[in-house]
PDB file of C-alpha atoms in Angstrom:
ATOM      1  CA  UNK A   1     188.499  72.244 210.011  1.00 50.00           C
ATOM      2  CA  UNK A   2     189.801  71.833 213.615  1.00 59.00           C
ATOM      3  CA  UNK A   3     187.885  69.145 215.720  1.00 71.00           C
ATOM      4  CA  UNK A   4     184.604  69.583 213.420  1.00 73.00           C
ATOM      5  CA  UNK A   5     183.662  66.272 213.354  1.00 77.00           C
ATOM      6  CA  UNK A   6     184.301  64.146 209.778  1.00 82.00           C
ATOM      7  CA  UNK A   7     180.620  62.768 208.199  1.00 85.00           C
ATOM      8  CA  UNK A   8     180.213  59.888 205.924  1.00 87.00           C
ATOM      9  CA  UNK A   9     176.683  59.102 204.655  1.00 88.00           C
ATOM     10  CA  UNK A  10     175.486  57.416 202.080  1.00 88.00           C
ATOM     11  CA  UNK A  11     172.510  54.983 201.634  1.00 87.00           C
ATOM     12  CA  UNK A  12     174.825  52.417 200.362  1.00 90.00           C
ATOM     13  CA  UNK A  13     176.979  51.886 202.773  1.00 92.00           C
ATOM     14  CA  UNK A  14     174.304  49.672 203.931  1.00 93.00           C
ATOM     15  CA  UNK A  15     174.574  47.374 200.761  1.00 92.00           C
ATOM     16  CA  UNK A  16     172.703  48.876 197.621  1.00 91.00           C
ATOM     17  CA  UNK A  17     169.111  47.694 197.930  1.00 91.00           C
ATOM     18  CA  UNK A  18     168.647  46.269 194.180  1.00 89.00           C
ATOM     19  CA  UNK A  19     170.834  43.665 194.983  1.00 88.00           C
ATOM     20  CA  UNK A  20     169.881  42.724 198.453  1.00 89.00           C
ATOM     21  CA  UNK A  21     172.628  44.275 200.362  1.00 90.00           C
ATOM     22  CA  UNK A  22     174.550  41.539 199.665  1.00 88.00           C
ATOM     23  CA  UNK A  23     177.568  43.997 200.217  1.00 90.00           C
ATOM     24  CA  UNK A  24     176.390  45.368 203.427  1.00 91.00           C
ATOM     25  CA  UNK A  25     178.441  43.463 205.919  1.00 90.00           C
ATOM     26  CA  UNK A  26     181.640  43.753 203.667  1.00 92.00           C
ATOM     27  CA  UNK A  27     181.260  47.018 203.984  1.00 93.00           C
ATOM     28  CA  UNK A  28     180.860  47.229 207.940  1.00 93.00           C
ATOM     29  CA  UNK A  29     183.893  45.165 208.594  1.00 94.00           C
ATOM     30  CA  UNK A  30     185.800  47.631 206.685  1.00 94.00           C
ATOM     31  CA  UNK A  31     184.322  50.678 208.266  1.00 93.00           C
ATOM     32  CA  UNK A  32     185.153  49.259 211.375  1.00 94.00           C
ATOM     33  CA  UNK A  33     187.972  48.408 210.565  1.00 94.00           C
ATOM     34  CA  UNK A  34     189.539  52.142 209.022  1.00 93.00           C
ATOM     35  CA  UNK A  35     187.638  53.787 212.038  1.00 92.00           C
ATOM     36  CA  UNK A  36     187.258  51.758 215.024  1.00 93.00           C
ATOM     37  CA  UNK A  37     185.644  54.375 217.275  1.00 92.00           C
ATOM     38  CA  UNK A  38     183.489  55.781 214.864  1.00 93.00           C
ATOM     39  CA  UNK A  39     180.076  56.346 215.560  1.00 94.00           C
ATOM     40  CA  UNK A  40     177.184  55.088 213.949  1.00 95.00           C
ATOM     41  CA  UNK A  41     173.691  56.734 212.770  1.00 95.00           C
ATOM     42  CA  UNK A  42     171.156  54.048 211.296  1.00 95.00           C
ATOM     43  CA  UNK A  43     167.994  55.719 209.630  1.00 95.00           C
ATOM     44  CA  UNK A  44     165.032  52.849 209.583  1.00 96.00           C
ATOM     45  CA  UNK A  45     162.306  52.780 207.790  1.00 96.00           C
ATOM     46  CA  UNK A  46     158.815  50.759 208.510  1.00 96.00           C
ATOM     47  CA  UNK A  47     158.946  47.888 206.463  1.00 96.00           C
ATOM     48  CA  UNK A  48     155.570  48.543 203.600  1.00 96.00           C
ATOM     49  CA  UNK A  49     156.411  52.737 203.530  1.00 95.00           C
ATOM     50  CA  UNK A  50     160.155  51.301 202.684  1.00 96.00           C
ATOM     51  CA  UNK A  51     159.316  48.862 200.019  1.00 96.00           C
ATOM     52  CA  UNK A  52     156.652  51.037 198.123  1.00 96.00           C
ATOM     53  CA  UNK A  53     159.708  53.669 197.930  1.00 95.00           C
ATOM     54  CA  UNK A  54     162.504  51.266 196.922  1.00 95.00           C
ATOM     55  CA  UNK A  55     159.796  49.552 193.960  1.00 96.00           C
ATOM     56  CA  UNK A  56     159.126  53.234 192.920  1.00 95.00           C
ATOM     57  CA  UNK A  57     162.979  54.116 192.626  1.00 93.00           C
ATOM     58  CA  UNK A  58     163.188  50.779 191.110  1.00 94.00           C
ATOM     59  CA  UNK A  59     160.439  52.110 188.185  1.00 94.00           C
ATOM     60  CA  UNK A  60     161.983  55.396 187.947  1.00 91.00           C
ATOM     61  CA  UNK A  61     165.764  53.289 187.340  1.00 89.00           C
ATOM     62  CA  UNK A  62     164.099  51.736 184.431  1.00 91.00           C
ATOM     63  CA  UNK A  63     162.595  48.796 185.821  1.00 92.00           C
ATOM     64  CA  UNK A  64     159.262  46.747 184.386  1.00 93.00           C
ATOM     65  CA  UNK A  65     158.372  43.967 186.686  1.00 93.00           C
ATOM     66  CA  UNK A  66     155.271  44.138 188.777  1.00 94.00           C
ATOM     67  CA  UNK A  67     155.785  44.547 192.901  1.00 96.00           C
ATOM     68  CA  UNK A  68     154.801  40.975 193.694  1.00 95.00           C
ATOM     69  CA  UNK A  69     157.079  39.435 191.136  1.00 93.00           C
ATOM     70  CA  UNK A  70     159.927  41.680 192.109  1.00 93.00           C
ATOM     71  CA  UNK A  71     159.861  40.955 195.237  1.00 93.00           C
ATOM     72  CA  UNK A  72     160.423  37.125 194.600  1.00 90.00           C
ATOM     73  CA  UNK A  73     163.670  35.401 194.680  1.00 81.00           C
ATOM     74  CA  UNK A  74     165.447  35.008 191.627  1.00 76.00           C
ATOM     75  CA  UNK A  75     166.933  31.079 190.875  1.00 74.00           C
ATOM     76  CA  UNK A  76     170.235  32.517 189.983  1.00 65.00           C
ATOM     77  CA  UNK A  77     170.929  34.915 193.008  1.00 59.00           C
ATOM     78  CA  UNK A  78     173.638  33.481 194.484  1.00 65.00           C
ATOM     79  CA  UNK A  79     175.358  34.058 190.838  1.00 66.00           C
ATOM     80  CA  UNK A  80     173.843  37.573 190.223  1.00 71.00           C
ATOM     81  CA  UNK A  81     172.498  39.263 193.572  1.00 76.00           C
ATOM     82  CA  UNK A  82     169.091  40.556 193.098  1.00 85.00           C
ATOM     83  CA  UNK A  83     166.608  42.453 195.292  1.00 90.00           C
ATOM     84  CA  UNK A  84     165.470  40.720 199.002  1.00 91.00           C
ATOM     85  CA  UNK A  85     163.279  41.497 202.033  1.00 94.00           C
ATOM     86  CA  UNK A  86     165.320  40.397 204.031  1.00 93.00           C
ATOM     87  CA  UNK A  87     167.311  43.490 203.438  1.00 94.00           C
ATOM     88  CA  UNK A  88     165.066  45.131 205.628  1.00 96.00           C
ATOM     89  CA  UNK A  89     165.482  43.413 208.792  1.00 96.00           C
ATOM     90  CA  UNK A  90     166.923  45.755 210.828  1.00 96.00           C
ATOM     91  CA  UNK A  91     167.771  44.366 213.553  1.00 96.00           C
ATOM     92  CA  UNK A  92     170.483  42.404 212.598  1.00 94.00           C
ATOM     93  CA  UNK A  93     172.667  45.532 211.260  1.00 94.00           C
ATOM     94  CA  UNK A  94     172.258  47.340 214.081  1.00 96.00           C
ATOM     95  CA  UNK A  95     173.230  44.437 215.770  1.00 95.00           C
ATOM     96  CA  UNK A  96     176.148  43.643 213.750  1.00 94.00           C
ATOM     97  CA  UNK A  97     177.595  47.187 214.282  1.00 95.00           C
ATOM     98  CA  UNK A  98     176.841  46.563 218.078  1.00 96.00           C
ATOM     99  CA  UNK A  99     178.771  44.039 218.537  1.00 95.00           C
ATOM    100  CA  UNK A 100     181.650  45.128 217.039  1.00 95.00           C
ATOM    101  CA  UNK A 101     181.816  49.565 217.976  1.00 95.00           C
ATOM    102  CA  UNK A 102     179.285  48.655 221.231  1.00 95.00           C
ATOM    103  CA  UNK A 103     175.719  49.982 221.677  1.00 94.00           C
ATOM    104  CA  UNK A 104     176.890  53.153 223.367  1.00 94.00           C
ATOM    105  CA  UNK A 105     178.112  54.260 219.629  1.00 95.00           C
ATOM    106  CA  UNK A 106     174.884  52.759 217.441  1.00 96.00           C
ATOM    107  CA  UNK A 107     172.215  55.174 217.025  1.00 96.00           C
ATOM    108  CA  UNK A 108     168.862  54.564 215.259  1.00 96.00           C
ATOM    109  CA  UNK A 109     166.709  57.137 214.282  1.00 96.00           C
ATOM    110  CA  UNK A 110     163.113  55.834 213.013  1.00 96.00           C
ATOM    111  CA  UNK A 111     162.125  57.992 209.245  1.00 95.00           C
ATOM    112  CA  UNK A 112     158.844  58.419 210.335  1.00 95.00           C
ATOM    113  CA  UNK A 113     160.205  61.132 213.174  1.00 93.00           C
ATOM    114  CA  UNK A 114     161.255  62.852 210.107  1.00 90.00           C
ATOM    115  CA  UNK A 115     157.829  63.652 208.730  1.00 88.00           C
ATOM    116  CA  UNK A 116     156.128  64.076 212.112  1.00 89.00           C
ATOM    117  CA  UNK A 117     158.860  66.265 213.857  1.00 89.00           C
ATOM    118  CA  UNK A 118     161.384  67.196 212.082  1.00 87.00           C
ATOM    119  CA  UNK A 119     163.479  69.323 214.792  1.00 87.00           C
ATOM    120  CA  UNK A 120     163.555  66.668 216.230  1.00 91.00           C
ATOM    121  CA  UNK A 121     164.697  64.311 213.762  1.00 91.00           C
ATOM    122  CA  UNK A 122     166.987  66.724 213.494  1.00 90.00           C
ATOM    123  CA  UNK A 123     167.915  67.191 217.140  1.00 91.00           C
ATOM    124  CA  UNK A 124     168.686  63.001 217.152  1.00 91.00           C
ATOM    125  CA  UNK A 125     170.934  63.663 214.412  1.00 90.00           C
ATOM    126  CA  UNK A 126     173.010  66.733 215.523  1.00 89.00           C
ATOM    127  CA  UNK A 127     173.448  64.741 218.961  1.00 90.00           C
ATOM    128  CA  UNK A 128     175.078  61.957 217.697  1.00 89.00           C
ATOM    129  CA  UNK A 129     177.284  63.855 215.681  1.00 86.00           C
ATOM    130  CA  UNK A 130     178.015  66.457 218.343  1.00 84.00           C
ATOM    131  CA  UNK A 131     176.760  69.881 216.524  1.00 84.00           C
ATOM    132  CA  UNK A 132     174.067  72.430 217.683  1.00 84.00           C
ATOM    133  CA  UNK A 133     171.023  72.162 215.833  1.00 84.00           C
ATOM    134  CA  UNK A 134     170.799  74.683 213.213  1.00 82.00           C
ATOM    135  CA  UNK A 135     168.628  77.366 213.602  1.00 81.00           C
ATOM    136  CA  UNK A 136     165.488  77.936 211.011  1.00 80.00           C
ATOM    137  CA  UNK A 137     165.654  73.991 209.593  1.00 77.00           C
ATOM    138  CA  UNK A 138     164.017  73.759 206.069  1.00 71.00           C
ATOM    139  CA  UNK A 139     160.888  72.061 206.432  1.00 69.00           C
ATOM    140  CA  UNK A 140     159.437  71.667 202.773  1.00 68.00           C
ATOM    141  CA  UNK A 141     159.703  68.335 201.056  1.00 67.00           C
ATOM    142  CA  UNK A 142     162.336  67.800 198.650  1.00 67.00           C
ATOM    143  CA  UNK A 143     162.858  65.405 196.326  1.00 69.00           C
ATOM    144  CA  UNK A 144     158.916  64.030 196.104  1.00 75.00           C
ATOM    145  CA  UNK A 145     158.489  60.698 194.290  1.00 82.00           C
ATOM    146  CA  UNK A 146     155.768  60.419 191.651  1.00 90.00           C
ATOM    147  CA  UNK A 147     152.434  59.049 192.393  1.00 94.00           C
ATOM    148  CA  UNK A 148     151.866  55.226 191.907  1.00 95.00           C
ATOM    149  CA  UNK A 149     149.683  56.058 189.230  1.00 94.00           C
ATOM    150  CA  UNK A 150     152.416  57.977 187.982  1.00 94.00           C
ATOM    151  CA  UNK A 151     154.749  55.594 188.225  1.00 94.00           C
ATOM    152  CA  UNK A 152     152.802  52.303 187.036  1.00 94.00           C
ATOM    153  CA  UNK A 153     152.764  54.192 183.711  1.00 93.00           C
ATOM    154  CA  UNK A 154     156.267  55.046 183.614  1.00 93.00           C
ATOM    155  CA  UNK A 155     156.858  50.644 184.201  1.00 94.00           C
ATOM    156  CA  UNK A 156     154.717  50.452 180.985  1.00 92.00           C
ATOM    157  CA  UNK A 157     156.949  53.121 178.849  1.00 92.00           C
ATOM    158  CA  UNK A 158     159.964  51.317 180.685  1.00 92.00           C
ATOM    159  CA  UNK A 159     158.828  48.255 179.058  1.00 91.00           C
ATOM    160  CA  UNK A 160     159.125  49.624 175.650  1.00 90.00           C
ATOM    161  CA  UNK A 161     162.188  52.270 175.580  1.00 89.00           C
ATOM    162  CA  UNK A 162     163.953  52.866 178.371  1.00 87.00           C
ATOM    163  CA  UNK A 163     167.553  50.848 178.451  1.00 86.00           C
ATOM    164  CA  UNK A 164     168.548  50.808 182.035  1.00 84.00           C
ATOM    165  CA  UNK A 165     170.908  47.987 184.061  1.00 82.00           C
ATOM    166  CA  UNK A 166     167.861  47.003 185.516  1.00 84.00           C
ATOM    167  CA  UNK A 167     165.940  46.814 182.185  1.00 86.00           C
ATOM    168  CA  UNK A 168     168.508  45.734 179.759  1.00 85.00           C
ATOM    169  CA  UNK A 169     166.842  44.712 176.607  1.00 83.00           C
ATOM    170  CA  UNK A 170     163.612  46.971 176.054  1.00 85.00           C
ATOM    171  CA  UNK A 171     161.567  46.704 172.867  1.00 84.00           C
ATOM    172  CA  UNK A 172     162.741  49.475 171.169  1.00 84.00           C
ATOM    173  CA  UNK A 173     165.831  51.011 173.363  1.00 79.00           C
ATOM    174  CA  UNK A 174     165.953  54.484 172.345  1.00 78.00           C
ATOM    175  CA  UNK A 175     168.657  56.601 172.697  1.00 76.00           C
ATOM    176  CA  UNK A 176     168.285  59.151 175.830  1.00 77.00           C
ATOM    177  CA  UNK A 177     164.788  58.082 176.376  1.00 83.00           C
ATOM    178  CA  UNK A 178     165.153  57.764 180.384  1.00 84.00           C
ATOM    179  CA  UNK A 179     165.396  61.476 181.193  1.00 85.00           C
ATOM    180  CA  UNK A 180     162.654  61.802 178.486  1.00 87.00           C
ATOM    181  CA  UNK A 181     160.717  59.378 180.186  1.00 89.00           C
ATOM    182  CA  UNK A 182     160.818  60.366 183.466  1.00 88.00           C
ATOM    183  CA  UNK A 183     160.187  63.930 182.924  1.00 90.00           C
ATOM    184  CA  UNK A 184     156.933  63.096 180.478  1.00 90.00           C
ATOM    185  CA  UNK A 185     155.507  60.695 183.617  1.00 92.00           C
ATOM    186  CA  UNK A 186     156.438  63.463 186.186  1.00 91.00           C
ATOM    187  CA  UNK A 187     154.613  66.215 184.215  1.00 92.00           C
ATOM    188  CA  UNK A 188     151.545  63.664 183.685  1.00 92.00           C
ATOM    189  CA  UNK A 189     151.610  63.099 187.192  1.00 92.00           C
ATOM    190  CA  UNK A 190     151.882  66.206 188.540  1.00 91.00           C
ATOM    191  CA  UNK A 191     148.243  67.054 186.404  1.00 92.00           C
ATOM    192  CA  UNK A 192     146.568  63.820 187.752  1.00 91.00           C
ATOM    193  CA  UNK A 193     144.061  64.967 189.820  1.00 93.00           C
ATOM    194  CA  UNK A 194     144.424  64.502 193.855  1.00 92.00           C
ATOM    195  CA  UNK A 195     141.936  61.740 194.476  1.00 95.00           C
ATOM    196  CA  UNK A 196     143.592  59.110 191.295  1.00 93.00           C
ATOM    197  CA  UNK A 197     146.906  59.715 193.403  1.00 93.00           C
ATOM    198  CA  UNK A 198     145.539  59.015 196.622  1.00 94.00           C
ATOM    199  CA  UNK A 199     143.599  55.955 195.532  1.00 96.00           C
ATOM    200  CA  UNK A 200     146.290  54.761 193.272  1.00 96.00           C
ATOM    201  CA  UNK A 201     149.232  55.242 196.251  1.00 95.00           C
ATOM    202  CA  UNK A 202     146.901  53.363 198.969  1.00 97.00           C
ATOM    203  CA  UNK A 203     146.588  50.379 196.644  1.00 97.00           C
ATOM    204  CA  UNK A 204     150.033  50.386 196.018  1.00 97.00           C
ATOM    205  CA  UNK A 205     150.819  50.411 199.676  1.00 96.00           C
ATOM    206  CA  UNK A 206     147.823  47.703 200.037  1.00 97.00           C
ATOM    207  CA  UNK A 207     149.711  45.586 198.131  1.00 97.00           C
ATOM    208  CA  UNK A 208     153.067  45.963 199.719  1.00 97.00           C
ATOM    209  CA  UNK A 209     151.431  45.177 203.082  1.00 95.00           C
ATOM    210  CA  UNK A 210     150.253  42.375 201.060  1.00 96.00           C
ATOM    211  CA  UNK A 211     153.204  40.929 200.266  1.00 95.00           C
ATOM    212  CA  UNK A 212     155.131  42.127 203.727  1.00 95.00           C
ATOM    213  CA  UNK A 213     152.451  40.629 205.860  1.00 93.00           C
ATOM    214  CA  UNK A 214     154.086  39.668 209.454  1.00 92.00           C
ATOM    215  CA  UNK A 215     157.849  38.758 208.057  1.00 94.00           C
ATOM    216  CA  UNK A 216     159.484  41.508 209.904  1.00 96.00           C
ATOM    217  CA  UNK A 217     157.523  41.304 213.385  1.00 95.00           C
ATOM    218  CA  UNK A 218     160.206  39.489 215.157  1.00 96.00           C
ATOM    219  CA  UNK A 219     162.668  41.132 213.624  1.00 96.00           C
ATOM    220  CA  UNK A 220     161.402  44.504 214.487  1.00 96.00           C
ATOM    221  CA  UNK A 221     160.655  43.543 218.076  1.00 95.00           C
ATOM    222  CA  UNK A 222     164.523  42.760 218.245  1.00 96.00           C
ATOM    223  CA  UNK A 223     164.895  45.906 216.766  1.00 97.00           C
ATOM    224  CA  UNK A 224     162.846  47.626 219.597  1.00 95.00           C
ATOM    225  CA  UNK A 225     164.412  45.528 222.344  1.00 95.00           C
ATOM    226  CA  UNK A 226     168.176  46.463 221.127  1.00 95.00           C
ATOM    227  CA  UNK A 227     167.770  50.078 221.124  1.00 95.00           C
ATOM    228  CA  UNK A 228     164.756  51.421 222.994  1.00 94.00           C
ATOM    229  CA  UNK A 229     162.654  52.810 220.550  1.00 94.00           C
ATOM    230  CA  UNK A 230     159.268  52.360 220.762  1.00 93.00           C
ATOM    231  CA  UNK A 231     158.187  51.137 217.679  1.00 94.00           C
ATOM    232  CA  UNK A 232     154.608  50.634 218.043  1.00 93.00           C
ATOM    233  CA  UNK A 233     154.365  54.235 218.102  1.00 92.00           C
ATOM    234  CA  UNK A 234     155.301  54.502 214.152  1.00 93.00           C
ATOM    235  CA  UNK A 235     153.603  51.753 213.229  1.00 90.00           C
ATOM    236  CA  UNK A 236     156.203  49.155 212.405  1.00 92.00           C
ATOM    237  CA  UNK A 237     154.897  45.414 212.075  1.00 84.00           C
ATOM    238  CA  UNK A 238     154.925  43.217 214.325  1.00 80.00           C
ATOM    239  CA  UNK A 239     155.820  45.576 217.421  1.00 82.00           C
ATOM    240  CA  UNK A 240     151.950  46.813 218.729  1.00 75.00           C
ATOM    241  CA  UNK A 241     150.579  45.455 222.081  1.00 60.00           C
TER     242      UNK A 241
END
């Protein structure tokens, strides 16, 4: 109502990440293009805490294929777009919006501010957008992913019934079996006891580092140089002294 400012958000407006982005910069030029002094809010993500979460929403979609060969470039994806790293090289978004709305109107706000202040996180967000900062800000979790463990067996039941547009042909395809899968692994899951999740979730994350290793250091340092943040301080690769 009135001036109140007008808020878009979505996660893919950025290019949805199963196939890559590939849309991403489509998109851009027409957000620029319908609202040319728009502002812009970019919420990054370290690179390994981003890819253990996308492979995990991946499993809970329906998909079967290990992290290492997901992660691998498909022979056919300039035909049929499939998941990429190089997705999550920031630095060339933010720089793409840059050029285009100017710096003064790009705003990036690391995640990791989110779980270690989140007035704060909070604070960066209500600036950009021009509002107060609510009093009394929620500060439970919401919306907690399943354990590794949790979700490596879910891949296995994926494998066998769960018909999905990232799993089309299972071995047996049953009929409403993804809800039913998903809540038996998340009720599983939530009995596991404490120590199986946090061994099975720093394996998982050993792994992604694995297969991240030092791609994104000189895109991250970009990243630092074109908007100030420092970097280091959340541990993003590539970007400690």
């Amino acid at each position: 109502p009135g001036d109140a400012p007008v808020v878009v958000s979505h996660e893919d407006l950025v290019g949805h990440p199963f196939s890559g982005g590939v849309a991403g910069p489509a998109i851009a030029e027409r957000l620029v293009a319908v609202f040319p002094e728009m502002k812009v809010l970019v919420v990054v993500r370290e690179q390994v805490g981003m890819l253990v979460s996308i492979y995990k929403q991946y499993v809970r979609a329906g998909g079967t294929i290990r992290l290492e060969r997901w992660v691998e470039p498909l022979p056919n994806a300039r035909r049929v777009p499939s998941f990429s790293l190089e997705h999550y090289a920031y630095d060339r978004l933010v720089r793409h919006y840059q050029d285009r709305l100017g710096a003064t109107r790009v705003h990036v706000v690391p995640f990791e501010l989110l779980r270690l202040d989140p007035a704060s996180f909070a604070a960066e967000i209500c600036a950009v957008v021009g509002s107060p900062v609510p009093p009394d800000l929620p500060t439970a979790p919401v919306n907690v992913g399943i354990s590794a463990v949790g979700s490596s067996a879910k891949r296995v039941l994926n494998r066998l019934v769960v018909r999905d547009a990232v799993n089309p042909a299972p071995l047996l395809g049953l009929d409403r079996s993804a809800r039913t899968v998903d809540a038996l692994t998340r009720r599983m899951d939530a009995r596991l006891p404490d120590a199986w999740r946090r061994r099975g979730d720093a394996r998982l994350r050993d792994r992604a580092a694995a297969v991240v290793g030092d791609r994104f250091a000189e895109s991250n340092r970009a990243l630092a140089e074109l908007t100030g943040l420092d970097l280091a301080s959340f541990g993003y690769p590539g970007t400690s002294t």
